């Protein structure tokens, strides 16, 4: 054998031992160490609580009191643990405000809904049932539980507490509560072993009998699978009598009920939102483009209790239900002004009319008559119209995820709203008469703000940034001689957001900013809004230098009509504290930048959004903030669509990827998803929003396939982690599995984690922790330990 063959054999053997085999063994050990180290740190982040709601109460002769609903992940039970933290609020003569907190929170085990009465003298606590048990309603006073009622499944199922259909409302006399719950279980045929049958003649567990499945009932898709139609009920809290409100078309799903104001002797009405299920129900979670309207229904006259002389609900009759918003395609979150003169509501008519699942909101007003009697032809006044394209620095349009149940200042015509403004959430004051909009939270785009509750004309809010924990803030309006109002904000000391010294130290080493990025592919024919710069949030170590760069994770939100906001995320903060810079891109089509920019994306997915992300990456590289050799990418839903598009269209740019319930093949998804209309709108444009009513043609399927990441799968090189929810009906798991299997067949490193009991958002505590733990380990493997280099060497 020639000498050079011996030498070559020796060199190859030496390289395999020293450069490949040994590192492979080391990487296995490093992966184990990663899991141990990262899981310990991640649990320190996940243990930080959230404040979900807050209420303030005033009592004669006492200081103001506060009650805060706090939730925290419970990993062992895979649920969120809810507790109540109480405080006394002292207002000093020097205008300072002190919150004196109770030493310990009180856990509210099994509680689904908490709603104080208007006066604050009563507290309604609702505990939803497990399985076929009864729903429990408790009425509490300041010292004890006064009443407890158990509502059987024959009357209704669980009370909705989802933030969308959810509606629980006390009447002003505090004698009745209106609420939305699942309708009663439909009767089913029951069979015995001898061939006989009857209708609902036995319990589910009775031996010798079994119940048939019954007719399949269509639901509202993602997170509502198996839930029955939401219906409207009223409970008399003195007697416990429950009545379903009659006269409502059974095709309407009910939500967001409120009592209309009334005076003694006048008729009493409930106002609610109704979504029609005709001709079929489509997925409604994260989809404000489902047509809906405000309705009013009259209740039968109330009689007076002979002992207390308090008005009590007698029953409901079949009165004609009035549609208050016939002239507009969307109306939700109804709120009455404290003086009863105005009914205010949000509208997503831009989303409904165009077909995109979220869009710019508008705000509207109906003048309510003093006799409390509504009219079907009520005039609807625009308070805030849809903003198409705002000038730089100006109000970009209204983007609300909710309206507080009591958002009013004392003038009865000014409301406080949380709204998205580019990459931040801000607080706005809105005057219903003049339409004046004032940005009242401090103008610092790296912080986001959210309204918790109001204290008269003062505000309790939360603010945070990507590198700053949530902080309770107290805002006071200060009027100047020019009649202009400014707001003074102070920090509220609170034990709620305390964390370990280790986590606090890690966060103190980070910095964040918002980058404006110019559009590269602007062309003639585009709207002005479609050519304006988009934004990205950049998070990095303060010690990141142009000599030694931290690896970069590009993070992409779903939707695509959604947005990543500059608030504190425990999971993203965790990734940034373990050695990664974050580039969180709000590509054109995101909420918060005007309707023209948003509407530029439908029909252009897979190209315009991909180009925006690549431009953002080039931008931070050109600024000297990141290295082109250590870039990873991750995203959920449409963010997963973008992730898998990018690793196919720019295969040499990314060293690793993570896709969470990704849209990989629209041609496959359209036949299985709860939102087939979304597939057509995003791939073909808004003119195709009604195409889903017909089976897709061969041409449709070809177009959908060509718009999908699966069409680029043959070019992918980046090792990819897939995190999939087995109960996902929005992007069913087979979409991601098909793509992952195709990568495996061509030799790309793939890892799949299937969460058997989770849905599209993967929001259960164990899913959250396992997802981000594996993302950290996966990216470490290919960014820090150089496993991709070893893999490439083995292939050669």
PDB file of C-alpha atoms in Angstrom, residues 6-270:
ATOM      1  CA  UNK A   6      -1.220   5.066   5.067  1.00  0.00           C
ATOM      2  CA  UNK A   7      -0.751   8.767   5.895  1.00  0.00           C
ATOM      3  CA  UNK A   8      -4.216   9.651   4.617  1.00  0.00           C
ATOM      4  CA  UNK A   9      -5.766   6.789   6.593  1.00  0.00           C
ATOM      5  CA  UNK A  10      -3.973   7.962   9.737  1.00  0.00           C
ATOM      6  CA  UNK A  11      -5.081  11.570   9.225  1.00  0.00           C
ATOM      7  CA  UNK A  12      -8.729  10.588   8.687  1.00  0.00           C
ATOM      8  CA  UNK A  13      -8.694   8.261  11.707  1.00  0.00           C
ATOM      9  CA  UNK A  14      -7.122  10.971  13.836  1.00  0.00           C
ATOM     10  CA  UNK A  15      -9.680  13.553  12.700  1.00  0.00           C
ATOM     11  CA  UNK A  16     -12.605  11.206  13.300  1.00  0.00           C
ATOM     12  CA  UNK A  17     -11.398  10.502  16.827  1.00  0.00           C
ATOM     13  CA  UNK A  18     -10.488  14.020  17.822  1.00  0.00           C
ATOM     14  CA  UNK A  19     -12.937  16.124  15.829  1.00  0.00           C
ATOM     15  CA  UNK A  20     -16.038  13.991  15.591  1.00  0.00           C
ATOM     16  CA  UNK A  21     -16.329  10.970  17.853  1.00  0.00           C
ATOM     17  CA  UNK A  22     -15.056  12.608  21.007  1.00  0.00           C
ATOM     18  CA  UNK A  23     -17.115  15.787  20.496  1.00  0.00           C
ATOM     19  CA  UNK A  24     -20.195  13.590  19.920  1.00  0.00           C
ATOM     20  CA  UNK A  25     -19.667  11.976  23.311  1.00  0.00           C
ATOM     21  CA  UNK A  26     -18.996  15.361  24.860  1.00  0.00           C
ATOM     22  CA  UNK A  27     -22.132  16.787  23.267  1.00  0.00           C
ATOM     23  CA  UNK A  28     -24.218  14.048  24.853  1.00  0.00           C
ATOM     24  CA  UNK A  29     -22.823  15.037  28.252  1.00  0.00           C
ATOM     25  CA  UNK A  30     -23.258  18.719  27.417  1.00  0.00           C
ATOM     26  CA  UNK A  31     -26.903  18.127  26.495  1.00  0.00           C
ATOM     27  CA  UNK A  32     -27.520  16.470  29.865  1.00  0.00           C
ATOM     28  CA  UNK A  33     -25.824  19.378  31.633  1.00  0.00           C
ATOM     29  CA  UNK A  34     -27.895  21.797  29.543  1.00  0.00           C
ATOM     30  CA  UNK A  35     -31.154  20.180  30.591  1.00  0.00           C
ATOM     31  CA  UNK A  36     -30.149  20.304  34.253  1.00  0.00           C
ATOM     32  CA  UNK A  37     -28.889  23.890  34.196  1.00  0.00           C
ATOM     33  CA  UNK A  38     -31.539  25.359  31.911  1.00  0.00           C
ATOM     34  CA  UNK A  39     -34.489  23.638  33.584  1.00  0.00           C
ATOM     35  CA  UNK A  40     -33.436  24.973  36.971  1.00  0.00           C
ATOM     36  CA  UNK A  41     -33.146  28.518  35.646  1.00  0.00           C
ATOM     37  CA  UNK A  42     -36.327  28.312  33.593  1.00  0.00           C
ATOM     38  CA  UNK A  43     -38.357  27.247  36.621  1.00  0.00           C
ATOM     39  CA  UNK A  44     -37.134  30.343  38.435  1.00  0.00           C
ATOM     40  CA  UNK A  45     -38.655  32.413  35.628  1.00  0.00           C
ATOM     41  CA  UNK A  46     -41.913  30.445  35.417  1.00  0.00           C
ATOM     42  CA  UNK A  47     -42.514  30.816  39.160  1.00  0.00           C
ATOM     43  CA  UNK A  48     -42.950  34.589  38.753  1.00  0.00           C
ATOM     44  CA  UNK A  49     -46.704  35.321  39.117  1.00  0.00           C
ATOM     45  CA  UNK A  50     -48.968  37.381  36.850  1.00  0.00           C
ATOM     46  CA  UNK A  51     -51.657  39.830  37.894  1.00  0.00           C
ATOM     47  CA  UNK A  52     -54.811  38.952  35.969  1.00  0.00           C
ATOM     48  CA  UNK A  53     -57.358  41.398  37.411  1.00  0.00           C
ATOM     49  CA  UNK A  54     -57.715  44.008  40.133  1.00  0.00           C
ATOM     50  CA  UNK A  55     -60.583  45.654  42.010  1.00  0.00           C
ATOM     51  CA  UNK A  56     -60.685  48.628  44.390  1.00  0.00           C
ATOM     52  CA  UNK A  57     -63.285  49.046  47.152  1.00  0.00           C
ATOM     53  CA  UNK A  58     -64.102  52.042  49.333  1.00  0.00           C
ATOM     54  CA  UNK A  59     -65.783  51.655  52.713  1.00  0.00           C
ATOM     55  CA  UNK A  60     -67.183  54.439  54.963  1.00  0.00           C
ATOM     56  CA  UNK A  61     -64.593  55.469  57.496  1.00  0.00           C
ATOM     57  CA  UNK A  62     -61.980  53.130  56.060  1.00  0.00           C
ATOM     58  CA  UNK A  63     -59.139  53.523  53.651  1.00  0.00           C
ATOM     59  CA  UNK A  64     -59.454  52.311  50.087  1.00  0.00           C
ATOM     60  CA  UNK A  65     -58.902  48.576  49.763  1.00  0.00           C
ATOM     61  CA  UNK A  66     -57.535  46.619  46.840  1.00  0.00           C
ATOM     62  CA  UNK A  67     -57.955  43.019  45.722  1.00  0.00           C
ATOM     63  CA  UNK A  68     -55.629  41.549  43.087  1.00  0.00           C
ATOM     64  CA  UNK A  69     -56.178  38.211  41.324  1.00  0.00           C
ATOM     65  CA  UNK A  70     -52.753  36.617  40.900  1.00  0.00           C
ATOM     66  CA  UNK A  71     -51.942  33.467  38.931  1.00  0.00           C
ATOM     67  CA  UNK A  72     -48.869  31.258  38.950  1.00  0.00           C
ATOM     68  CA  UNK A  73     -47.846  28.138  37.067  1.00  0.00           C
ATOM     69  CA  UNK A  74     -48.256  24.879  38.960  1.00  0.00           C
ATOM     70  CA  UNK A  75     -46.082  22.423  37.062  1.00  0.00           C
ATOM     71  CA  UNK A  76     -47.051  19.339  39.055  1.00  0.00           C
ATOM     72  CA  UNK A  77     -50.781  19.672  38.330  1.00  0.00           C
ATOM     73  CA  UNK A  78     -50.185  21.315  34.932  1.00  0.00           C
ATOM     74  CA  UNK A  79     -52.598  24.133  35.810  1.00  0.00           C
ATOM     75  CA  UNK A  80     -52.428  27.752  36.861  1.00  0.00           C
ATOM     76  CA  UNK A  81     -52.853  28.369  40.579  1.00  0.00           C
ATOM     77  CA  UNK A  82     -54.991  31.433  41.379  1.00  0.00           C
ATOM     78  CA  UNK A  83     -54.811  33.463  44.581  1.00  0.00           C
ATOM     79  CA  UNK A  84     -56.045  36.789  45.933  1.00  0.00           C
ATOM     80  CA  UNK A  85     -53.621  39.387  47.262  1.00  0.00           C
ATOM     81  CA  UNK A  86     -55.241  42.158  49.330  1.00  0.00           C
ATOM     82  CA  UNK A  87     -53.996  45.574  50.383  1.00  0.00           C
ATOM     83  CA  UNK A  88     -55.005  48.819  52.090  1.00  0.00           C
ATOM     84  CA  UNK A  89     -54.342  51.972  50.098  1.00  0.00           C
ATOM     85  CA  UNK A  90     -53.300  55.100  51.968  1.00  0.00           C
ATOM     86  CA  UNK A  91     -53.377  58.508  50.315  1.00  0.00           C
ATOM     87  CA  UNK A  92     -51.018  60.888  52.047  1.00  0.00           C
ATOM     88  CA  UNK A  93     -51.339  64.657  52.271  1.00  0.00           C
ATOM     89  CA  UNK A  94     -48.344  65.089  49.994  1.00  0.00           C
ATOM     90  CA  UNK A  95     -50.338  63.286  47.265  1.00  0.00           C
ATOM     91  CA  UNK A  96     -48.276  60.113  47.565  1.00  0.00           C
ATOM     92  CA  UNK A  97     -50.037  56.767  47.625  1.00  0.00           C
ATOM     93  CA  UNK A  98     -48.968  53.789  49.718  1.00  0.00           C
ATOM     94  CA  UNK A  99     -50.156  50.230  49.211  1.00  0.00           C
ATOM     95  CA  UNK A 100     -49.999  48.196  52.438  1.00  0.00           C
ATOM     96  CA  UNK A 101     -50.113  44.544  51.417  1.00  0.00           C
ATOM     97  CA  UNK A 102     -51.465  41.609  53.380  1.00  0.00           C
ATOM     98  CA  UNK A 103     -48.619  39.315  54.483  1.00  0.00           C
ATOM     99  CA  UNK A 104     -49.853  36.332  52.443  1.00  0.00           C
ATOM    100  CA  UNK A 105     -52.094  35.674  49.443  1.00  0.00           C
ATOM    101  CA  UNK A 106     -55.167  33.457  49.794  1.00  0.00           C
ATOM    102  CA  UNK A 107     -55.493  30.631  47.265  1.00  0.00           C
ATOM    103  CA  UNK A 108     -58.792  30.399  45.365  1.00  0.00           C
ATOM    104  CA  UNK A 109     -58.737  26.690  44.618  1.00  0.00           C
ATOM    105  CA  UNK A 110     -61.162  25.562  41.926  1.00  0.00           C
ATOM    106  CA  UNK A 111     -62.493  29.074  41.310  1.00  0.00           C
ATOM    107  CA  UNK A 112     -63.452  29.885  37.705  1.00  0.00           C
ATOM    108  CA  UNK A 113     -64.921  33.406  37.968  1.00  0.00           C
ATOM    109  CA  UNK A 114     -64.823  36.195  40.583  1.00  0.00           C
ATOM    110  CA  UNK A 115     -67.097  39.235  40.143  1.00  0.00           C
ATOM    111  CA  UNK A 116     -67.723  41.868  42.854  1.00  0.00           C
ATOM    112  CA  UNK A 117     -71.119  43.577  42.916  1.00  0.00           C
ATOM    113  CA  UNK A 118     -71.344  47.255  41.837  1.00  0.00           C
ATOM    114  CA  UNK A 119     -71.322  48.515  45.443  1.00  0.00           C
ATOM    115  CA  UNK A 120     -68.538  46.163  46.448  1.00  0.00           C
ATOM    116  CA  UNK A 121     -70.659  44.723  49.271  1.00  0.00           C
ATOM    117  CA  UNK A 122     -71.062  41.294  47.678  1.00  0.00           C
ATOM    118  CA  UNK A 123     -68.724  38.942  45.855  1.00  0.00           C
ATOM    119  CA  UNK A 124     -69.862  36.297  43.372  1.00  0.00           C
ATOM    120  CA  UNK A 125     -67.629  33.238  43.169  1.00  0.00           C
ATOM    121  CA  UNK A 126     -68.340  30.635  40.475  1.00  0.00           C
ATOM    122  CA  UNK A 127     -66.813  27.168  40.456  1.00  0.00           C
ATOM    123  CA  UNK A 128     -67.272  25.300  37.196  1.00  0.00           C
ATOM    124  CA  UNK A 129     -67.976  21.571  37.443  1.00  0.00           C
ATOM    125  CA  UNK A 130     -65.809  18.647  36.542  1.00  0.00           C
ATOM    126  CA  UNK A 131     -67.485  16.052  34.360  1.00  0.00           C
ATOM    127  CA  UNK A 132     -71.269  16.000  34.924  1.00  0.00           C
ATOM    128  CA  UNK A 133     -71.308  17.670  38.351  1.00  0.00           C
ATOM    129  CA  UNK A 134     -73.316  20.801  39.168  1.00  0.00           C
ATOM    130  CA  UNK A 135     -72.026  24.354  38.731  1.00  0.00           C
ATOM    131  CA  UNK A 136     -71.520  26.099  42.079  1.00  0.00           C
ATOM    132  CA  UNK A 137     -72.478  29.763  42.700  1.00  0.00           C
ATOM    133  CA  UNK A 138     -71.427  31.365  45.985  1.00  0.00           C
ATOM    134  CA  UNK A 139     -72.420  34.815  47.287  1.00  0.00           C
ATOM    135  CA  UNK A 140     -70.003  36.254  49.852  1.00  0.00           C
ATOM    136  CA  UNK A 141     -70.313  39.259  52.140  1.00  0.00           C
ATOM    137  CA  UNK A 142     -67.385  40.950  53.857  1.00  0.00           C
ATOM    138  CA  UNK A 143     -67.309  38.326  56.610  1.00  0.00           C
ATOM    139  CA  UNK A 144     -68.830  35.083  55.340  1.00  0.00           C
ATOM    140  CA  UNK A 145     -70.482  33.092  52.582  1.00  0.00           C
ATOM    141  CA  UNK A 146     -74.147  34.127  52.515  1.00  0.00           C
ATOM    142  CA  UNK A 147     -75.557  31.819  49.830  1.00  0.00           C
ATOM    143  CA  UNK A 148     -74.525  28.780  47.843  1.00  0.00           C
ATOM    144  CA  UNK A 149     -76.404  27.345  44.873  1.00  0.00           C
ATOM    145  CA  UNK A 150     -75.694  24.262  42.783  1.00  0.00           C
ATOM    146  CA  UNK A 151     -76.954  24.490  39.197  1.00  0.00           C
ATOM    147  CA  UNK A 152     -77.447  21.030  37.652  1.00  0.00           C
ATOM    148  CA  UNK A 153     -76.381  20.100  34.130  1.00  0.00           C
ATOM    149  CA  UNK A 154     -80.048  19.820  33.188  1.00  0.00           C
ATOM    150  CA  UNK A 155     -80.184  23.645  33.401  1.00  0.00           C
ATOM    151  CA  UNK A 156     -76.759  24.508  32.032  1.00  0.00           C
ATOM    152  CA  UNK A 157     -73.131  23.471  31.904  1.00  0.00           C
ATOM    153  CA  UNK A 158     -69.980  25.441  32.750  1.00  0.00           C
ATOM    154  CA  UNK A 159     -70.029  29.231  32.893  1.00  0.00           C
ATOM    155  CA  UNK A 160     -67.875  30.713  30.139  1.00  0.00           C
ATOM    156  CA  UNK A 161     -64.699  32.317  31.510  1.00  0.00           C
ATOM    157  CA  UNK A 162     -62.706  32.524  28.261  1.00  0.00           C
ATOM    158  CA  UNK A 163     -62.469  36.322  27.868  1.00  0.00           C
ATOM    159  CA  UNK A 164     -64.558  36.281  24.664  1.00  0.00           C
ATOM    160  CA  UNK A 165     -67.992  34.707  25.201  1.00  0.00           C
ATOM    161  CA  UNK A 166     -67.457  35.365  28.907  1.00  0.00           C
ATOM    162  CA  UNK A 167     -70.014  37.682  30.479  1.00  0.00           C
ATOM    163  CA  UNK A 168     -71.079  37.921  34.130  1.00  0.00           C
ATOM    164  CA  UNK A 169     -73.013  41.038  35.141  1.00  0.00           C
ATOM    165  CA  UNK A 170     -74.779  42.159  38.328  1.00  0.00           C
ATOM    166  CA  UNK A 171     -77.901  44.299  38.069  1.00  0.00           C
ATOM    167  CA  UNK A 172     -77.775  47.665  39.845  1.00  0.00           C
ATOM    168  CA  UNK A 173     -79.996  46.439  42.717  1.00  0.00           C
ATOM    169  CA  UNK A 174     -77.603  43.542  43.267  1.00  0.00           C
ATOM    170  CA  UNK A 175     -80.465  41.018  43.332  1.00  0.00           C
ATOM    171  CA  UNK A 176     -79.778  39.237  40.040  1.00  0.00           C
ATOM    172  CA  UNK A 177     -76.784  38.185  37.976  1.00  0.00           C
ATOM    173  CA  UNK A 178     -76.862  37.634  34.215  1.00  0.00           C
ATOM    174  CA  UNK A 179     -74.255  35.297  32.798  1.00  0.00           C
ATOM    175  CA  UNK A 180     -73.261  33.153  29.813  1.00  0.00           C
ATOM    176  CA  UNK A 181     -72.967  29.389  30.196  1.00  0.00           C
ATOM    177  CA  UNK A 182     -73.011  26.260  28.093  1.00  0.00           C
ATOM    178  CA  UNK A 183     -76.559  25.230  27.279  1.00  0.00           C
ATOM    179  CA  UNK A 184     -78.027  22.089  28.846  1.00  0.00           C
ATOM    180  CA  UNK A 185     -76.858  18.689  27.657  1.00  0.00           C
ATOM    181  CA  UNK A 186     -79.055  17.438  24.818  1.00  0.00           C
ATOM    182  CA  UNK A 187     -81.179  14.371  25.508  1.00  0.00           C
ATOM    183  CA  UNK A 188     -79.696  11.122  24.191  1.00  0.00           C
ATOM    184  CA  UNK A 189     -81.149   7.723  23.475  1.00  0.00           C
ATOM    185  CA  UNK A 190     -80.353   5.116  26.129  1.00  0.00           C
ATOM    186  CA  UNK A 191     -80.119   1.427  25.245  1.00  0.00           C
ATOM    187  CA  UNK A 192     -80.092  -1.699  27.357  1.00  0.00           C
ATOM    188  CA  UNK A 193     -78.696  -5.113  26.583  1.00  0.00           C
ATOM    189  CA  UNK A 194     -82.111  -6.464  25.525  1.00  0.00           C
ATOM    190  CA  UNK A 195     -82.562  -3.998  22.660  1.00  0.00           C
ATOM    191  CA  UNK A 196     -84.917  -1.618  24.453  1.00  0.00           C
ATOM    192  CA  UNK A 197     -84.294   2.110  24.608  1.00  0.00           C
ATOM    193  CA  UNK A 198     -85.548   5.340  26.129  1.00  0.00           C
ATOM    194  CA  UNK A 199     -84.444   9.000  26.114  1.00  0.00           C
ATOM    195  CA  UNK A 200     -81.973   9.933  28.869  1.00  0.00           C
ATOM    196  CA  UNK A 201     -83.338   7.228  31.067  1.00  0.00           C
ATOM    197  CA  UNK A 202     -80.191   6.500  33.066  1.00  0.00           C
ATOM    198  CA  UNK A 203     -76.994   7.944  34.379  1.00  0.00           C
ATOM    199  CA  UNK A 204     -73.801   7.502  32.370  1.00  0.00           C
ATOM    200  CA  UNK A 205     -72.461   4.877  34.790  1.00  0.00           C
ATOM    201  CA  UNK A 206     -75.636   2.824  35.296  1.00  0.00           C
ATOM    202  CA  UNK A 207     -74.891  -0.845  34.649  1.00  0.00           C
ATOM    203  CA  UNK A 208     -76.859  -2.567  31.975  1.00  0.00           C
ATOM    204  CA  UNK A 209     -77.396   0.618  29.964  1.00  0.00           C
ATOM    205  CA  UNK A 210     -75.409   2.767  27.599  1.00  0.00           C
ATOM    206  CA  UNK A 211     -76.011   6.133  25.936  1.00  0.00           C
ATOM    207  CA  UNK A 212     -75.639   6.651  22.219  1.00  0.00           C
ATOM    208  CA  UNK A 213     -73.435   9.459  20.921  1.00  0.00           C
ATOM    209  CA  UNK A 214     -76.285  11.587  19.591  1.00  0.00           C
ATOM    210  CA  UNK A 215     -76.028  14.188  16.849  1.00  0.00           C
ATOM    211  CA  UNK A 216     -72.682  15.850  16.318  1.00  0.00           C
ATOM    212  CA  UNK A 217     -72.834  19.529  17.301  1.00  0.00           C
ATOM    213  CA  UNK A 218     -70.570  21.982  15.536  1.00  0.00           C
ATOM    214  CA  UNK A 219     -68.440  24.105  17.864  1.00  0.00           C
ATOM    215  CA  UNK A 220     -66.357  27.269  17.545  1.00  0.00           C
ATOM    216  CA  UNK A 221     -63.122  25.415  16.877  1.00  0.00           C
ATOM    217  CA  UNK A 222     -59.784  25.873  18.620  1.00  0.00           C
ATOM    218  CA  UNK A 223     -60.099  25.730  22.476  1.00  0.00           C
ATOM    219  CA  UNK A 224     -63.892  25.305  22.157  1.00  0.00           C
ATOM    220  CA  UNK A 225     -63.857  21.687  20.990  1.00  0.00           C
ATOM    221  CA  UNK A 226     -66.626  19.827  22.793  1.00  0.00           C
ATOM    222  CA  UNK A 227     -68.097  22.919  24.445  1.00  0.00           C
ATOM    223  CA  UNK A 228     -71.822  23.442  24.025  1.00  0.00           C
ATOM    224  CA  UNK A 229     -73.507  26.523  22.568  1.00  0.00           C
ATOM    225  CA  UNK A 230     -73.150  29.579  24.846  1.00  0.00           C
ATOM    226  CA  UNK A 231     -76.564  30.692  26.116  1.00  0.00           C
ATOM    227  CA  UNK A 232     -77.853  33.475  28.387  1.00  0.00           C
ATOM    228  CA  UNK A 233     -79.100  32.898  31.944  1.00  0.00           C
ATOM    229  CA  UNK A 234     -80.186  34.968  34.941  1.00  0.00           C
ATOM    230  CA  UNK A 235     -79.976  33.843  38.562  1.00  0.00           C
ATOM    231  CA  UNK A 236     -81.927  35.377  41.456  1.00  0.00           C
ATOM    232  CA  UNK A 237     -79.314  35.479  44.235  1.00  0.00           C
ATOM    233  CA  UNK A 238     -81.963  35.421  46.980  1.00  0.00           C
ATOM    234  CA  UNK A 239     -83.828  32.318  45.866  1.00  0.00           C
ATOM    235  CA  UNK A 240     -81.249  30.673  43.632  1.00  0.00           C
ATOM    236  CA  UNK A 241     -83.825  30.387  40.836  1.00  0.00           C
ATOM    237  CA  UNK A 242     -82.179  30.204  37.402  1.00  0.00           C
ATOM    238  CA  UNK A 243     -83.928  31.118  34.163  1.00  0.00           C
ATOM    239  CA  UNK A 244     -82.660  30.851  30.615  1.00  0.00           C
ATOM    240  CA  UNK A 245     -83.504  34.099  28.847  1.00  0.00           C
ATOM    241  CA  UNK A 246     -86.164  33.350  26.261  1.00  0.00           C
ATOM    242  CA  UNK A 247     -86.800  34.803  22.839  1.00  0.00           C
ATOM    243  CA  UNK A 248     -83.239  34.519  21.522  1.00  0.00           C
ATOM    244  CA  UNK A 249     -82.729  32.767  18.199  1.00  0.00           C
ATOM    245  CA  UNK A 250     -81.050  29.398  18.839  1.00  0.00           C
ATOM    246  CA  UNK A 251     -78.633  30.085  15.967  1.00  0.00           C
ATOM    247  CA  UNK A 252     -77.037  32.875  18.038  1.00  0.00           C
ATOM    248  CA  UNK A 253     -74.091  32.183  20.329  1.00  0.00           C
ATOM    249  CA  UNK A 254     -74.312  34.621  23.245  1.00  0.00           C
ATOM    250  CA  UNK A 255     -71.511  36.483  25.000  1.00  0.00           C
ATOM    251  CA  UNK A 256     -70.387  39.610  26.901  1.00  0.00           C
ATOM    252  CA  UNK A 257     -73.763  40.340  28.563  1.00  0.00           C
ATOM    253  CA  UNK A 258     -74.336  43.577  30.523  1.00  0.00           C
ATOM    254  CA  UNK A 259     -77.417  45.026  32.218  1.00  0.00           C
ATOM    255  CA  UNK A 260     -78.787  48.140  30.574  1.00  0.00           C
ATOM    256  CA  UNK A 261     -79.335  51.101  32.931  1.00  0.00           C
ATOM    257  CA  UNK A 262     -82.886  51.535  34.151  1.00  0.00           C
ATOM    258  CA  UNK A 263     -84.962  53.684  36.495  1.00  0.00           C
ATOM    259  CA  UNK A 264     -87.716  52.568  38.859  1.00  0.00           C
ATOM    260  CA  UNK A 265     -90.809  51.611  36.904  1.00  0.00           C
ATOM    261  CA  UNK A 266     -89.052  51.315  33.554  1.00  0.00           C
ATOM    262  CA  UNK A 267     -88.530  48.127  31.590  1.00  0.00           C
ATOM    263  CA  UNK A 268     -85.300  46.250  32.166  1.00  0.00           C
ATOM    264  CA  UNK A 269     -83.065  45.058  29.321  1.00  0.00           C
ATOM    265  CA  UNK A 270     -80.005  42.936  28.892  1.00  0.00           C
TER     266      UNK A 270
END
